[in-house]
XYZ file of C-alpha atoms in Angstrom:
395
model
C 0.000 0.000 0.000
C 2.767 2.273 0.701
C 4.222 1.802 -2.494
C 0.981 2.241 -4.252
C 0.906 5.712 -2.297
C 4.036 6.656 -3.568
C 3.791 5.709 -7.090
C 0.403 7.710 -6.958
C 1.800 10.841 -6.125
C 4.926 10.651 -8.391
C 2.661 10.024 -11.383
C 0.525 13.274 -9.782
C 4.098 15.424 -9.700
C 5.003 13.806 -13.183
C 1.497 15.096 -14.625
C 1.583 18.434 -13.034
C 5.240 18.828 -14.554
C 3.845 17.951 -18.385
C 0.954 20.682 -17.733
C 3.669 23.203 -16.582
C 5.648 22.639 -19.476
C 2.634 22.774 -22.183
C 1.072 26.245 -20.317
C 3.497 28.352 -19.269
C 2.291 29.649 -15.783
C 1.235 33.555 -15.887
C 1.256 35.186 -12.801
C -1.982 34.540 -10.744
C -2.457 37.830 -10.321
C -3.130 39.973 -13.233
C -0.640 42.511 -14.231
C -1.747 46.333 -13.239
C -0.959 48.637 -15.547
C -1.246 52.188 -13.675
C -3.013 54.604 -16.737
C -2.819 58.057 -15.277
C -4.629 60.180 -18.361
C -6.463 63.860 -18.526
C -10.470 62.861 -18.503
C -11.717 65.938 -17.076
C -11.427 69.743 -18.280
C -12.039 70.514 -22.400
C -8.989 68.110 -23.070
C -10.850 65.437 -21.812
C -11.612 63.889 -24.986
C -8.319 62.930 -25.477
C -7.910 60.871 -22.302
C -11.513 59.288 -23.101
C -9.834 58.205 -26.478
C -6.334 56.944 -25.235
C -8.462 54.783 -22.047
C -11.049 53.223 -24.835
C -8.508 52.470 -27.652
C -6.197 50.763 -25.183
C -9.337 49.393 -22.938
C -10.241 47.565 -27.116
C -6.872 45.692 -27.148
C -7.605 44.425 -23.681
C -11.434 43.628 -24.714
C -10.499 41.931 -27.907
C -8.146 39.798 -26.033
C -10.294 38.676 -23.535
C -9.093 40.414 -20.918
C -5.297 40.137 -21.671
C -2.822 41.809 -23.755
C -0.069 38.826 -25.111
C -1.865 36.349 -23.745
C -1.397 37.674 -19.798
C -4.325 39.027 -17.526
C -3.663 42.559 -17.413
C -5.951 45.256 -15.220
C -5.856 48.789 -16.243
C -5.909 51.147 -12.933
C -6.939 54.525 -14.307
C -7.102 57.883 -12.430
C -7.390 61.337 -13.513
C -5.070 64.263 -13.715
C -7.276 66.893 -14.857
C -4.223 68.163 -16.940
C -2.104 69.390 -13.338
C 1.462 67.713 -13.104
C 1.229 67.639 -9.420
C -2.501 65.455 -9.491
C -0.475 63.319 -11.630
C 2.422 62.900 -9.453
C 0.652 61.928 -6.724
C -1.192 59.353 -8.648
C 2.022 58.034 -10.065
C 3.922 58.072 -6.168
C 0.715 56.244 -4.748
C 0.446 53.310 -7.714
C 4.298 53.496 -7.357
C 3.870 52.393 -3.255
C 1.646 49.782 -4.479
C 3.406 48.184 -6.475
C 2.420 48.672 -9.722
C 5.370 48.074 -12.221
C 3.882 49.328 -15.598
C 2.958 52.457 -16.587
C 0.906 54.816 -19.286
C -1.995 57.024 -20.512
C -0.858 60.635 -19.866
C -1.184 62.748 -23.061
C 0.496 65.951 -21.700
C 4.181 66.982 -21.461
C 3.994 69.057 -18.911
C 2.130 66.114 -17.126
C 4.537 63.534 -18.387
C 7.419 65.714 -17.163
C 6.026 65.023 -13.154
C 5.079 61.339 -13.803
C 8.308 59.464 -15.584
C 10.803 60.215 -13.023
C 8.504 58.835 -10.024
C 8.141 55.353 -11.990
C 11.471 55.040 -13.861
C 13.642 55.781 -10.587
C 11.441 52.993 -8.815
C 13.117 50.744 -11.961
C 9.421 50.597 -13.508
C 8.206 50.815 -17.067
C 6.841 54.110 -18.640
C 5.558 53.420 -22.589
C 4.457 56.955 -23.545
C 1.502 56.496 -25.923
C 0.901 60.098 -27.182
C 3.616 63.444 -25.715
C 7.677 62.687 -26.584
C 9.475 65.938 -25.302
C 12.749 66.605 -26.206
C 14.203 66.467 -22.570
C 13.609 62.312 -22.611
C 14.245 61.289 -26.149
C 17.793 63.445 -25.570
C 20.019 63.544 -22.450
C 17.572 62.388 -20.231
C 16.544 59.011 -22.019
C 16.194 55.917 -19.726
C 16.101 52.430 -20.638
C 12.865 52.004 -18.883
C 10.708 54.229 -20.804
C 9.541 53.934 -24.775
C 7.877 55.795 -26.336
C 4.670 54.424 -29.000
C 3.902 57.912 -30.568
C 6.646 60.028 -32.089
C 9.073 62.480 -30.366
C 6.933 65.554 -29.995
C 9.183 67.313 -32.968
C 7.961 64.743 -35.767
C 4.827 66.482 -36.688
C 6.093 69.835 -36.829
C 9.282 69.068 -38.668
C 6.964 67.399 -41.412
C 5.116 70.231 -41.267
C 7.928 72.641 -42.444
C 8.351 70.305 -45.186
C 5.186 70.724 -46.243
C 5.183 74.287 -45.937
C 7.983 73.983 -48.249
C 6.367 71.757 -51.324
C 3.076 73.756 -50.562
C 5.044 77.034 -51.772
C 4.668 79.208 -48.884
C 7.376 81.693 -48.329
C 6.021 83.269 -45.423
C 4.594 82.505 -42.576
C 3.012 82.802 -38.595
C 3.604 80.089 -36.600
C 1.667 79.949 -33.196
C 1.579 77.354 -30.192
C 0.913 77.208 -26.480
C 4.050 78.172 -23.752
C 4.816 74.574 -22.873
C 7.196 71.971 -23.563
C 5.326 70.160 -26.383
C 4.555 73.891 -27.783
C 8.219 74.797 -28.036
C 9.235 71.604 -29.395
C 6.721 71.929 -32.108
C 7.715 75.422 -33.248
C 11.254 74.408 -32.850
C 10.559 71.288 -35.172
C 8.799 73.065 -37.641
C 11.703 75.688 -38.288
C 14.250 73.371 -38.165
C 12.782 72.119 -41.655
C 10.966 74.988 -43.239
C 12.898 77.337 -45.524
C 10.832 80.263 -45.690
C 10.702 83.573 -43.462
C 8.973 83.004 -40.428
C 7.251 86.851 -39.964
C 6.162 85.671 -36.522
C 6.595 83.301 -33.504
C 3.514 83.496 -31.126
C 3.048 81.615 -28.117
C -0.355 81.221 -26.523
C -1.849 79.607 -22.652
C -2.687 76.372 -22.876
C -5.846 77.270 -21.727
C -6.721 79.962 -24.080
C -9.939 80.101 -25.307
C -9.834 84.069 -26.607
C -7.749 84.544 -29.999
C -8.970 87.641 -31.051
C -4.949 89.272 -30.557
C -3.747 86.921 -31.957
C -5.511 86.745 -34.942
C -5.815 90.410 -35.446
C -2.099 90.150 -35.463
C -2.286 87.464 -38.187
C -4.653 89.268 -40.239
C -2.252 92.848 -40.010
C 1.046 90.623 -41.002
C -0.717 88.865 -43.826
C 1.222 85.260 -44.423
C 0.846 83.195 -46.947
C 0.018 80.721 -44.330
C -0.038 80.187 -40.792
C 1.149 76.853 -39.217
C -0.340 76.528 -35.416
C -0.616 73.559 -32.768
C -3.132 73.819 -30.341
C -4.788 70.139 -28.836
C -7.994 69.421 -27.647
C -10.655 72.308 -26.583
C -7.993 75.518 -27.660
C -7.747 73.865 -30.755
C -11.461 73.958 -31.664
C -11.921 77.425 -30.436
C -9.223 78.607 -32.697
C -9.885 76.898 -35.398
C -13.695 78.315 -34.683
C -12.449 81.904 -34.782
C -10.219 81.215 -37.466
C -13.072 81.231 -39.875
C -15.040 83.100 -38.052
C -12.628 86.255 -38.453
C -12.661 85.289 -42.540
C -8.939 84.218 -42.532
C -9.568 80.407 -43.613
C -10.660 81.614 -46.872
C -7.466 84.014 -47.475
C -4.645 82.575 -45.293
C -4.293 78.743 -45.788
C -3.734 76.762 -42.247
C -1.177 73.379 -41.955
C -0.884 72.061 -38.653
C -0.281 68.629 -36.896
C -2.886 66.211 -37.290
C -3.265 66.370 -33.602
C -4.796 69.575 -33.845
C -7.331 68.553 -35.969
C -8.408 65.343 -35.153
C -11.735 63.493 -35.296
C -13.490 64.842 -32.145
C -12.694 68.687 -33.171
C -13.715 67.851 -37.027
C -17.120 66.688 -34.918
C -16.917 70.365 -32.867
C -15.704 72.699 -35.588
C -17.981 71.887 -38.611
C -16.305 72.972 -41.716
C -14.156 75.523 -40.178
C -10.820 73.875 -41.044
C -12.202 72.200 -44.298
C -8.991 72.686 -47.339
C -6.967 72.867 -44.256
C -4.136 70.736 -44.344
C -2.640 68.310 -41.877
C 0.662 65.795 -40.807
C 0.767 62.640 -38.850
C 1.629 59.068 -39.014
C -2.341 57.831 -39.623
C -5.277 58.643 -40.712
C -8.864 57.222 -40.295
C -8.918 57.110 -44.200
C -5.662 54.840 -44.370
C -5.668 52.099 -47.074
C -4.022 49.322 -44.461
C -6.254 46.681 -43.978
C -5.423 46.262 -39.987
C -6.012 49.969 -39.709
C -9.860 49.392 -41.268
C -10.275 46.701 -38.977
C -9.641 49.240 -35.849
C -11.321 51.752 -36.808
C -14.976 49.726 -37.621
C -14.273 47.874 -33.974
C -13.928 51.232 -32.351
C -16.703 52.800 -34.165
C -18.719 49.389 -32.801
C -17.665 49.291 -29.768
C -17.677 53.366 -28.831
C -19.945 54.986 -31.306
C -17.549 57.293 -32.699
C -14.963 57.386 -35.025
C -11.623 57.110 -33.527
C -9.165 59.997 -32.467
C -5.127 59.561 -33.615
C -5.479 59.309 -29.628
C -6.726 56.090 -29.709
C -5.160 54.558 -32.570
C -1.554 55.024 -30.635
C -3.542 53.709 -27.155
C -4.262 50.750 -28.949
C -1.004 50.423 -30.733
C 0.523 50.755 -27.377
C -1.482 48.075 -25.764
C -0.599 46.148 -28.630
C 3.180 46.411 -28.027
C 2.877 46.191 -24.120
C 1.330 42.314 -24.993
C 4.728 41.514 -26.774
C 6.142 42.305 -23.987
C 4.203 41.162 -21.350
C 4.062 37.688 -23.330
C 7.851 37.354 -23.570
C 7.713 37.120 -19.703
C 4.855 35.400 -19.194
C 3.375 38.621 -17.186
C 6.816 38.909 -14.827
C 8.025 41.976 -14.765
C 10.371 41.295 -12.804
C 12.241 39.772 -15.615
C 13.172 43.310 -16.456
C 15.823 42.880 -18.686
C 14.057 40.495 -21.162
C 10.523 42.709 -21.369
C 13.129 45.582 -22.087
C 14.505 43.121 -24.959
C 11.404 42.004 -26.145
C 10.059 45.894 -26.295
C 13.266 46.776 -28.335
C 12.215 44.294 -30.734
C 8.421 46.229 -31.285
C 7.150 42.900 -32.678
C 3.397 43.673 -33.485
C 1.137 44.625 -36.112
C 0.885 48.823 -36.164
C -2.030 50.465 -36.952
C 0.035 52.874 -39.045
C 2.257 49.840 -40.402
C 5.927 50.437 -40.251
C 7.067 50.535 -36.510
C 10.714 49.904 -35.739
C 12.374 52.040 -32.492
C 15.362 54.190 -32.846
C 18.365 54.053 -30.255
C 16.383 56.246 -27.569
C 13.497 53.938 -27.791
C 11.613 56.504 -30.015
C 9.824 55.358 -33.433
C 11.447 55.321 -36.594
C 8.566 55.920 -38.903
C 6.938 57.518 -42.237
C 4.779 60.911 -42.021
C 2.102 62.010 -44.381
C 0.435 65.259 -45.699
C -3.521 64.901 -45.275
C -5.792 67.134 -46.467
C -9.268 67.912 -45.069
C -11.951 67.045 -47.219
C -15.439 65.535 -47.617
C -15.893 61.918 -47.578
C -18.577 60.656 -49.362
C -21.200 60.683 -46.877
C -20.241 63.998 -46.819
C -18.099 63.849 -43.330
C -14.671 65.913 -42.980
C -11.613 63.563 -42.361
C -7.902 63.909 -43.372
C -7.512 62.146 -46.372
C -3.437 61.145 -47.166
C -2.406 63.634 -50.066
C 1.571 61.900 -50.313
C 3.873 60.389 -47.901
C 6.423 63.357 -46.905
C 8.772 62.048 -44.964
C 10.041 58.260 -44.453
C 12.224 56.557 -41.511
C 11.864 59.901 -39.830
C 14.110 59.746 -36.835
C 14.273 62.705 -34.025
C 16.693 64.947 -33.823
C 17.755 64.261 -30.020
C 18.827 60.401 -30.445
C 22.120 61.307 -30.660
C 21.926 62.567 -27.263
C 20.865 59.717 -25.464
C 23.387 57.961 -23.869
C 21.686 54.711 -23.044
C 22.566 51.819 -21.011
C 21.978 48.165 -22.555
């Protein structure tokens, strides 16, 4: 009988050995991923966007993103650095290990050095300021987007095949303002007559317009995201300049949500990015009908990265089997960006930045008579930032 006991539970360990082997074991638990994001104020939107395109990855894999149980912890900022630090510092006591959602820079800027010096991941899936694709890269942070530079410098190229010599350039005091007007001249050619900066907050452009209308460009190339990008746009055409003074600007600052909010306001106006709803890429179709199903709106640039990011987070997670603290190989297996993009190519540059194409759009009416950015030409391909070069990082 004794025997019999023993050969029963070494045929028991023997079976629960082949089961290991065939499943690899996930962590019981599932992996939190802390998504601090802006849902509150006028820039709201955006953060709505970023939580439901990453919350479809999730959905459409049951729950899990590379196979692993994942549970998104979301809080709100309401677009203050310091409400997002303290978010960050208390999912940081808690243990959380993986990090995203903010859309900000100046929010960013207060969140990435709580979670990277605690030797957690940040993936970035919309702002890329300068400062962290430069000298202050770190090996635990990538970025899904662009550097914050990429749609500006694009847009001085198109400034340049559009013809125009001269031009205002406008944006709000911030870090992702100054990087845009910095990318933007770093390619443009022309004579910029003016250099205005704005509050992110603004919701009055009647200066600032008046001064557009008394310098007379032959365009005016402006960034301004979520609710100060509708109201300009708004007064834009309200003050009669959309019909003299043509407008290019990042697709950001135009996206689906303001199109929605502005009417035909920005219609002829003209647009860069790295997708657009009206993208012939057959993945990209796919998205965009599942988030129109599952949302009942057509989807920001917002939540195509979100859902791109979630996308790349599952490589990860899956080359671990959900343990994070595996650091160096979910740092390996990130490097290696091995997942279908929304925009298609998707490879990451030495400071964990993309290296991808950008395309002119131009706003126009579909056939069911809707306003989207429709791709005019690819402008710029393997785009890489200006600041790699700068990064120093560690393997």
């Amino acid at each position: 009988m004794e025997k019999s006991m023993f050969r029963n539970i070494r045929v028991a360990s023997l079976l629960v050995a082949a089961l290991a082997c065939a499943h690899p074991a996930y962590a019981v638990d599932p992996v939190k991923i802390g998504f601090i994001t802006t849902l509150s104020t006028p820039a709201g939107y955006i953060g709505e966007d970023e939580r439901d395109g990453f919350n479809l990855a999730v959905t459409q894999g049951g729950g899990k993103l590379g196979g692993v149980p994942v549970e998104l912890v979301v809080e709100d900022d309401g677009l203050k650095p310091a409400n997002a630090k303290q978010s960050a510092d208390r999912m940081v006591q808690s243990g959380i290990r993986l990090y995203s959602g903010v859309n900000f820079s100046n929010v960013l800027a207060a969140v990435v050095p709580s979670v990277v010096e605690a030797q957690n991941f940040y993936v970035s899936l919309n702002p890329g300021p300068s400062n962290f694709a430069g000298a202050s890269c770190n090996r635990n942070y990538f970025v899904a987007s662009y550097q914050n530079d990429a749609f500006h410098t694009a847009g001085g190229v198109a400034a340049n095949e559009l013809g125009y010599k001269r031009v205002v350039v406008l944006a709000p005091n911030y870090q992702a303002g100054r990087d845009a007007l910095a990318g933007f001249k770093r390619t443009y050619k022309g004579q910029v007559l003016a250099e205005i900066y704005t509050k992110l907050d603004q919701s009055d452009f009647s200066v600032e317009l008046a001064r557009i209308r008394s310098l007379a460009p032959d365009a005016v190339y402006q960034f301004h995201p979520g609710g100060a990008g509708i109201n300009f746009a708004k007064q834009y055409a309200n003050a009669g300049l959309s019909k003299t003074i043509p407008m290019v600007m990042p697709g950001f600052s135009m996206d689906s949500r303001m199109l929605a909010a502005t009417g035909a306001a920005s219609e002829g106006a003209y647009t860069t990015g790295i997708w657009s709803v009206a993208m012939d890429n057959k993945a990209s179709q796919q998205f965009v009908e599942a988030f129109k199903k599952a949302y009942g709106r057509i989807p920001t640039d917002y939540a195509m990265q979100a859902y791109d990011t979630a996308q790349w987070i599952g490589s990860g997670l899956k080359a671990v089997n959900g343990d994070l603290t595996k650091a160096d190989a979910f740092r390996v297996a990130m490097r290696k960006a091995e997942f279908v993009s929304l925009r298609g190519k998707f490879r990451l540059n030495t400071n964990q930045h993309p290296i991808q194409d950008l395309y002119l759009m131009r706003i126009e009416k579909g056939a069911g008579g809707e306003l989207a950015p429709k791709v005019v030409r690819k402008i710029v391909s393997d785009d890489k930032d200006a600041y790699a070069d700068q990064c120093k990082m560690p393997s």
